[in-house]
Amino acid sequence: DSEVDVDTESESGSSDGENSSQIHPTPTFHHSQSVPIATGSSTQQEQQEEQQQQLKHSQSLPLPKRPVLSRSGSQTGLTQESIDAVAWVHSIPWLCKPLIPGLFNLANACLKWASFVYVAASIAEMLSVGLELILSVLVARGVRKRQISSMRWAGVLLVVAGLVIVQIAAAMYSTSNNGNNDTGTEDDNEADVYPWVGSFLIVGQCVTAAGQDMAEELFLQESEFPAMLLLGMEGVVGLVFGIPLYLIYAPETPTETMENFRQSSWKVDYVVNLTVIFTATGIFNILATGATSSMTRNMWKNCRTLMVWMTGLIIFYSTGDDDLGEAWIIPGSFFVLGGFLVMIFGIFVYYKTG
């Protein structure tokens, strides 16, 4: 019986051990052995590995270029070097920006009006617009670092050549008239004694005009300065600095000026209309600079001489007034017409390959 009991107990013990092992398995693993992972954990690990592969792939790709800021005006010939070359514009205080083109404009006006004392207005206009065009191209290349194609240079030189032809024709006509006229005004005599003064004043006027045009282009296109606000603040600068110049150098006192206005009503009309014309001209000029460039603006400014000449012809043959109008003279007028045709062809070349 005891043997039977022992065997029974051992069997029962072994059966209990088997059941307990089946119910509570406690497997042990070495640290070097892999532990089974549940299905959810496996999916998470695959996602992490996929993200790591995507990250490695993105790091192997070249970095995207920094987007270029949108700028107004003509982008022809502008490069990254052009943007870096004028980065100093952003360091100028906002209120000081209109001061620069305003002072250039004031100096430009003073030198231009003074040149009329020594050089005929028509000749001075032709000289100034041609020289301003060349200087604006040089400033655009030197300061703005704008790339200028060889054909655009050819267009500029053709325009200047046309202006030279017009000037020669006008000078020949002026010389023939002076030979037939023995009398002359005080200004004419002063111009004969100091002919080099007029040329010096025209060169100075063109330099200041080129500086004003480039300053306006930089502030409008790089600093996004409002065009009309810039024009108005330039006018304020000219008024603040112009009034002291008038009080110092004017040949008459303000009281005498007002008395002249009272005696001649047409002078008041003249001043008012001249102010309106100057304002309209300034608006169109600064809007053209903001939309294109100072170089392109000066290119088209040469057509102003053509418009003046055509207007003079119309006035003369409609009214017969040779003081305000201009007659068609043979062969001088043909030279003038040929010079203007060369100018128009130069503008065509400028835009054809620009």
Short mmCIF file of C-alpha atoms in Angstrom, two decimals:
data_model
loop_
_atom_site.label_atom_id
_atom_site.label_comp_id
_atom_site.label_asym_id
_atom_site.label_seq_id
_atom_site.Cartn_x
_atom_site.Cartn_y
_atom_site.Cartn_z
CA ASP A 1 0.00 0.00 0.00
CA SER A 2 2.75 2.43 0.79
CA GLU A 3 4.37 1.82 -2.53
CA VAL A 4 1.10 2.39 -4.20
CA ASP A 5 0.70 5.65 -2.27
CA VAL A 6 4.14 6.85 -3.20
CA ASP A 7 3.62 6.09 -6.81
CA THR A 8 0.30 7.82 -6.71
CA GLU A 9 1.76 10.89 -5.12
CA SER A 10 4.62 11.03 -7.57
CA GLU A 11 2.29 10.67 -10.47
CA SER A 12 -0.01 13.31 -9.10
CA GLY A 13 2.96 15.58 -8.41
CA SER A 14 4.29 15.13 -11.85
CA SER A 15 0.91 15.74 -13.36
CA ASP A 16 0.52 18.88 -11.28
CA GLY A 17 3.95 20.06 -12.42
CA GLU A 18 3.03 19.49 -16.02
CA ASN A 19 -0.22 21.38 -15.64
CA SER A 20 1.51 24.26 -13.87
CA SER A 21 4.14 24.45 -16.56
CA GLN A 22 1.46 24.56 -19.21
CA ILE A 23 -0.55 27.19 -17.43
CA HIS A 24 2.35 29.53 -16.37
CA PRO A 25 5.26 29.18 -18.78
CA THR A 26 8.33 31.04 -17.56
CA PRO A 27 10.93 30.74 -20.25
CA THR A 28 14.31 32.35 -19.58
CA PHE A 29 16.44 33.96 -22.27
CA HIS A 30 20.04 35.00 -22.36
CA HIS A 31 20.86 38.63 -23.04
CA SER A 32 22.33 37.61 -26.38
CA GLN A 33 19.19 35.80 -27.44
CA SER A 34 16.38 37.62 -29.26
CA VAL A 35 13.15 38.07 -27.46
CA PRO A 36 9.98 37.55 -29.48
CA ILE A 37 8.13 40.86 -30.23
CA ALA A 38 4.43 41.23 -30.58
CA THR A 39 2.87 42.10 -33.96
CA GLY A 40 2.06 45.75 -33.00
CA SER A 41 5.65 46.43 -31.92
CA SER A 42 6.92 44.98 -35.20
CA THR A 43 4.78 47.41 -37.22
CA GLN A 44 6.05 50.37 -35.19
CA GLN A 45 9.65 49.37 -35.73
CA GLU A 46 9.11 49.09 -39.47
CA GLN A 47 7.68 52.60 -39.52
CA GLN A 48 10.69 53.95 -37.65
CA GLU A 49 13.08 52.24 -40.07
CA GLU A 50 11.16 53.67 -43.02
CA GLN A 51 11.34 57.17 -41.54
CA GLN A 52 15.10 56.79 -41.00
CA GLN A 53 15.55 55.73 -44.62
CA GLN A 54 13.54 58.71 -45.82
CA LEU A 55 15.62 61.02 -43.64
CA LYS A 56 18.87 59.61 -45.05
CA HIS A 57 17.51 60.02 -48.59
CA SER A 58 16.50 63.63 -47.99
CA GLN A 59 19.91 64.41 -46.51
CA SER A 60 21.59 63.06 -49.64
CA LEU A 61 19.58 65.43 -51.88
CA PRO A 62 21.00 68.94 -52.69
CA LEU A 63 19.57 71.76 -50.61
CA PRO A 64 16.98 73.92 -52.43
CA LYS A 65 18.07 77.41 -53.42
CA ARG A 66 16.83 80.31 -51.36
CA PRO A 67 13.88 81.93 -53.12
CA VAL A 68 14.68 85.28 -54.66
CA LEU A 69 12.58 88.20 -53.43
CA SER A 70 10.22 89.62 -55.99
CA ARG A 71 11.44 92.98 -57.24
CA SER A 72 9.78 95.60 -59.37
CA GLY A 73 11.34 97.14 -62.42
CA SER A 74 13.41 95.62 -65.19
CA GLN A 75 15.24 92.42 -64.22
CA THR A 76 17.32 92.37 -67.41
CA GLY A 77 20.99 91.93 -66.57
CA LEU A 78 20.46 91.62 -62.81
CA THR A 79 22.29 88.80 -61.01
CA GLN A 80 23.03 87.83 -57.45
CA GLU A 81 26.06 90.10 -57.67
CA SER A 82 23.72 92.97 -58.50
CA ILE A 83 21.68 92.31 -55.35
CA ASP A 84 24.75 92.02 -53.12
CA ALA A 85 26.34 95.16 -54.61
CA VAL A 86 23.49 97.40 -53.41
CA ALA A 87 22.78 95.73 -50.07
CA TRP A 88 24.02 98.90 -48.37
CA VAL A 89 20.78 100.60 -49.42
CA HIS A 90 18.92 98.82 -46.61
CA SER A 91 21.18 100.39 -43.97
CA ILE A 92 20.09 103.94 -44.89
CA PRO A 93 17.40 105.29 -42.53
CA TRP A 94 13.99 105.55 -44.11
CA LEU A 95 13.67 109.33 -43.68
CA CYS A 96 17.13 109.92 -45.17
CA LYS A 97 16.41 108.07 -48.41
CA PRO A 98 14.45 110.91 -50.11
CA LEU A 99 17.20 113.33 -49.07
CA ILE A 100 19.70 111.80 -51.50
CA PRO A 101 17.70 112.07 -54.77
CA GLY A 102 16.21 115.37 -53.52
CA LEU A 103 19.64 117.01 -53.25
CA PHE A 104 20.68 115.53 -56.60
CA ASN A 105 17.51 116.97 -58.13
CA LEU A 106 18.14 120.42 -56.65
CA ALA A 107 21.72 120.50 -57.96
CA ASN A 108 20.52 119.21 -61.32
CA ALA A 109 17.95 122.01 -61.66
CA CYS A 110 20.39 124.75 -60.61
CA LEU A 111 23.08 123.64 -63.05
CA LYS A 112 20.60 123.15 -65.89
CA TRP A 113 19.03 126.60 -65.61
CA ALA A 114 22.47 128.19 -65.25
CA SER A 115 23.69 126.47 -68.42
CA PHE A 116 20.99 128.24 -70.43
CA VAL A 117 22.85 131.50 -69.84
CA TYR A 118 25.90 130.22 -71.75
CA VAL A 119 24.43 127.66 -74.17
CA ALA A 120 21.30 127.80 -76.31
CA ALA A 121 18.49 125.82 -74.72
CA SER A 122 18.05 123.51 -77.73
CA ILE A 123 21.75 122.64 -77.89
CA ALA A 124 21.97 122.24 -74.12
CA GLU A 125 18.99 119.86 -74.19
CA MET A 126 20.52 117.69 -76.90
CA LEU A 127 23.88 117.57 -75.16
CA SER A 128 22.39 116.76 -71.77
CA VAL A 129 20.08 113.94 -72.85
CA GLY A 130 22.88 112.21 -74.77
CA LEU A 131 25.38 112.52 -71.95
CA GLU A 132 22.81 111.46 -69.35
CA LEU A 133 22.17 108.29 -71.32
CA ILE A 134 25.86 107.35 -71.40
CA LEU A 135 26.33 108.16 -67.71
CA SER A 136 23.23 106.21 -66.70
CA VAL A 137 24.57 103.13 -68.50
CA LEU A 138 27.96 103.51 -66.80
CA VAL A 139 26.34 103.96 -63.38
CA ALA A 140 24.08 100.95 -63.97
CA ARG A 141 27.13 98.84 -64.75
CA GLY A 142 29.43 100.25 -62.08
CA VAL A 143 27.05 100.74 -59.13
CA ARG A 144 24.10 98.48 -59.91
CA LYS A 145 26.33 95.76 -61.43
CA ARG A 146 23.76 95.27 -64.18
CA GLN A 147 25.00 93.10 -67.03
CA ILE A 148 24.72 95.02 -70.30
CA SER A 149 24.91 93.16 -73.58
CA SER A 150 27.12 94.34 -76.43
CA MET A 151 24.07 94.98 -78.60
CA ARG A 152 22.54 97.20 -75.95
CA TRP A 153 25.78 99.17 -75.91
CA ALA A 154 25.44 99.44 -79.70
CA GLY A 155 21.91 100.80 -79.32
CA VAL A 156 23.11 103.41 -76.84
CA LEU A 157 25.95 104.51 -79.12
CA LEU A 158 23.57 104.79 -82.07
CA VAL A 159 21.30 107.07 -80.06
CA VAL A 160 24.27 109.23 -79.10
CA ALA A 161 25.40 109.33 -82.74
CA GLY A 162 21.96 110.56 -83.77
CA LEU A 163 22.12 113.28 -81.15
CA VAL A 164 25.53 114.38 -82.42
CA ILE A 165 24.13 114.72 -85.95
CA VAL A 166 21.23 116.79 -84.64
CA GLN A 167 23.59 118.98 -82.62
CA ILE A 168 25.88 119.62 -85.60
CA ALA A 169 22.93 120.62 -87.74
CA ALA A 170 21.60 122.92 -85.01
CA ALA A 171 25.04 124.46 -84.46
CA MET A 172 25.45 125.15 -88.20
CA TYR A 173 22.04 126.83 -88.29
CA SER A 174 22.83 128.86 -85.16
CA THR A 175 26.18 130.00 -86.58
CA SER A 176 24.62 131.13 -89.85
CA ASN A 177 21.98 133.11 -87.95
CA ASN A 178 24.58 134.77 -85.73
CA GLY A 179 26.55 135.76 -88.81
CA ASN A 180 23.51 137.54 -90.23
CA ASN A 181 22.72 139.24 -86.93
CA ASP A 182 25.23 141.80 -85.66
CA THR A 183 23.42 142.59 -82.43
CA GLY A 184 23.40 140.38 -79.39
CA THR A 185 22.09 140.35 -75.88
CA GLU A 186 24.14 140.52 -72.74
CA ASP A 187 23.75 136.77 -72.24
CA ASP A 188 24.96 136.12 -75.78
CA ASN A 189 28.05 138.24 -75.20
CA GLU A 190 28.74 136.45 -71.92
CA ALA A 191 28.41 133.11 -73.67
CA ASP A 192 30.95 134.18 -76.28
CA VAL A 193 33.46 135.24 -73.61
CA TYR A 194 33.05 132.11 -71.43
CA PRO A 195 32.03 129.27 -73.78
CA TRP A 196 33.63 126.60 -71.59
CA VAL A 197 31.41 127.52 -68.62
CA GLY A 198 28.31 126.23 -70.39
CA SER A 199 29.95 122.88 -71.16
CA PHE A 200 31.12 122.57 -67.56
CA LEU A 201 27.61 123.26 -66.25
CA ILE A 202 26.05 120.72 -68.64
CA VAL A 203 28.49 118.00 -67.56
CA GLY A 204 27.77 118.73 -63.90
CA GLN A 205 24.03 118.69 -64.55
CA CYS A 206 24.28 115.30 -66.27
CA VAL A 207 26.32 113.80 -63.43
CA THR A 208 23.78 114.90 -60.83
CA ALA A 209 20.90 113.69 -63.03
CA ALA A 210 22.49 110.24 -63.33
CA GLY A 211 22.94 110.13 -59.55
CA GLN A 212 19.32 111.09 -58.98
CA ASP A 213 18.05 108.47 -61.43
CA MET A 214 20.10 105.67 -59.86
CA ALA A 215 19.13 106.67 -56.31
CA GLU A 216 15.45 106.60 -57.27
CA GLU A 217 15.85 103.21 -58.96
CA LEU A 218 17.52 101.67 -55.90
CA PHE A 219 15.02 103.04 -53.39
CA LEU A 220 12.00 102.14 -55.52
CA GLN A 221 13.08 98.64 -56.51
CA GLU A 222 15.29 97.45 -53.65
CA SER A 223 13.70 99.25 -50.70
CA GLU A 224 10.16 99.20 -52.10
CA PHE A 225 9.77 102.91 -51.32
CA PRO A 226 6.39 104.22 -52.59
CA ALA A 227 6.98 106.15 -55.80
CA MET A 228 4.59 109.04 -55.19
CA LEU A 229 5.74 109.45 -51.59
CA LEU A 230 9.36 109.54 -52.73
CA LEU A 231 8.52 112.20 -55.33
CA GLY A 232 6.67 114.34 -52.78
CA MET A 233 9.46 114.13 -50.23
CA GLU A 234 11.99 115.06 -52.91
CA GLY A 235 9.91 118.17 -53.54
CA VAL A 236 9.97 119.03 -49.85
CA VAL A 237 13.76 118.67 -49.80
CA GLY A 238 14.05 120.95 -52.83
CA LEU A 239 11.78 123.53 -51.22
CA VAL A 240 13.65 123.54 -47.89
CA PHE A 241 17.06 123.98 -49.51
CA GLY A 242 15.88 126.02 -52.50
CA ILE A 243 14.32 128.91 -50.58
CA PRO A 244 17.63 129.91 -48.87
CA LEU A 245 19.39 129.74 -52.25
CA TYR A 246 16.75 132.01 -53.74
CA LEU A 247 17.08 134.52 -50.90
CA ILE A 248 20.87 134.58 -51.25
CA TYR A 249 21.41 134.56 -55.02
CA ALA A 250 18.20 135.95 -56.52
CA PRO A 251 18.73 139.25 -58.41
CA GLU A 252 15.61 140.70 -56.80
CA THR A 253 14.01 140.68 -53.37
CA PRO A 254 10.83 138.71 -52.63
CA THR A 255 8.95 142.02 -52.43
CA GLU A 256 10.06 142.96 -55.93
CA THR A 257 9.07 139.52 -57.19
CA MET A 258 5.56 139.88 -55.78
CA GLU A 259 5.27 143.35 -57.29
CA ASN A 260 6.20 141.97 -60.72
CA PHE A 261 3.48 139.33 -60.34
CA ARG A 262 0.90 142.02 -59.55
CA GLN A 263 1.85 144.04 -62.61
CA SER A 264 1.88 141.10 -65.02
CA SER A 265 -0.88 138.57 -64.63
CA TRP A 266 0.59 136.35 -67.37
CA LYS A 267 3.64 135.72 -65.17
CA VAL A 268 1.41 134.17 -62.53
CA ASP A 269 -0.20 131.95 -65.16
CA TYR A 270 3.23 131.06 -66.48
CA VAL A 271 4.55 130.05 -63.05
CA VAL A 272 1.44 128.03 -62.22
CA ASN A 273 1.44 126.20 -65.56
CA LEU A 274 5.17 125.57 -65.32
CA THR A 275 4.70 124.07 -61.87
CA VAL A 276 1.94 121.80 -63.13
CA ILE A 277 4.10 120.66 -66.06
CA PHE A 278 7.08 119.97 -63.77
CA THR A 279 4.85 117.97 -61.42
CA ALA A 280 3.41 115.88 -64.24
CA THR A 281 6.90 115.31 -65.65
CA GLY A 282 8.17 114.18 -62.26
CA ILE A 283 5.28 111.76 -61.83
CA PHE A 284 5.84 110.12 -65.22
CA ASN A 285 9.61 110.02 -64.71
CA ILE A 286 9.54 108.34 -61.32
CA LEU A 287 6.84 105.86 -62.36
CA ALA A 288 8.90 104.96 -65.43
CA THR A 289 11.97 104.41 -63.27
CA GLY A 290 10.06 102.16 -60.90
CA ALA A 291 8.55 100.13 -63.74
CA THR A 292 11.72 99.78 -65.85
CA SER A 293 15.12 101.25 -64.95
CA SER A 294 16.95 104.57 -65.01
CA MET A 295 18.85 103.42 -68.09
CA THR A 296 15.67 102.66 -70.05
CA ARG A 297 14.10 105.91 -68.84
CA ASN A 298 17.00 107.95 -70.23
CA MET A 299 16.88 105.98 -73.47
CA TRP A 300 13.32 107.11 -74.13
CA LYS A 301 14.02 110.61 -72.83
CA ASN A 302 15.92 111.27 -76.05
CA CYS A 303 12.62 111.25 -77.92
CA ARG A 304 11.75 114.44 -76.05
CA THR A 305 14.05 116.39 -78.37
CA LEU A 306 12.19 114.97 -81.37
CA MET A 307 8.86 116.03 -79.88
CA VAL A 308 10.16 119.56 -79.23
CA TRP A 309 11.37 119.87 -82.82
CA MET A 310 8.08 118.61 -84.30
CA THR A 311 6.10 120.92 -82.01
CA GLY A 312 8.19 123.87 -83.18
CA LEU A 313 7.44 123.03 -86.81
CA ILE A 314 3.70 122.80 -86.11
CA ILE A 315 3.66 126.13 -84.25
CA PHE A 316 5.55 127.92 -87.01
CA TYR A 317 3.42 126.72 -89.91
CA SER A 318 0.16 127.16 -88.02
CA THR A 319 0.84 130.63 -86.57
CA GLY A 320 3.83 131.96 -88.51
CA ASP A 321 5.57 132.89 -85.23
CA ASP A 322 9.29 132.32 -85.70
CA ASP A 323 10.02 133.15 -82.05
CA LEU A 324 8.14 130.14 -80.68
CA GLY A 325 8.09 127.99 -83.82
CA GLU A 326 10.79 126.67 -86.13
CA ALA A 327 10.75 126.66 -89.93
CA TRP A 328 11.88 123.82 -92.17
CA ILE A 329 15.30 124.87 -93.44
CA ILE A 330 17.15 123.29 -96.35
CA PRO A 331 19.48 121.48 -95.90
CA GLY A 332 19.72 121.80 -92.10
CA SER A 333 16.35 120.25 -91.32
CA PHE A 334 17.23 117.16 -93.37
CA PHE A 335 20.27 116.62 -91.14
CA VAL A 336 18.07 116.96 -88.09
CA LEU A 337 15.59 114.46 -89.51
CA GLY A 338 18.42 112.04 -90.32
CA GLY A 339 19.77 112.33 -86.78
CA PHE A 340 16.38 111.53 -85.30
CA LEU A 341 16.02 108.49 -87.58
CA VAL A 342 19.38 107.22 -86.32
CA MET A 343 18.13 107.70 -82.75
CA ILE A 344 14.97 105.70 -83.43
CA PHE A 345 17.03 102.91 -85.00
CA GLY A 346 19.27 102.90 -81.91
CA ILE A 347 16.22 102.43 -79.67
CA PHE A 348 15.11 99.55 -81.89
CA VAL A 349 18.52 97.88 -81.55
CA TYR A 350 18.47 98.46 -77.79
CA TYR A 351 15.21 96.55 -77.38
CA LYS A 352 15.66 94.05 -80.19
CA THR A 353 18.44 92.16 -78.48
CA GLY A 354 18.01 93.37 -74.86
#
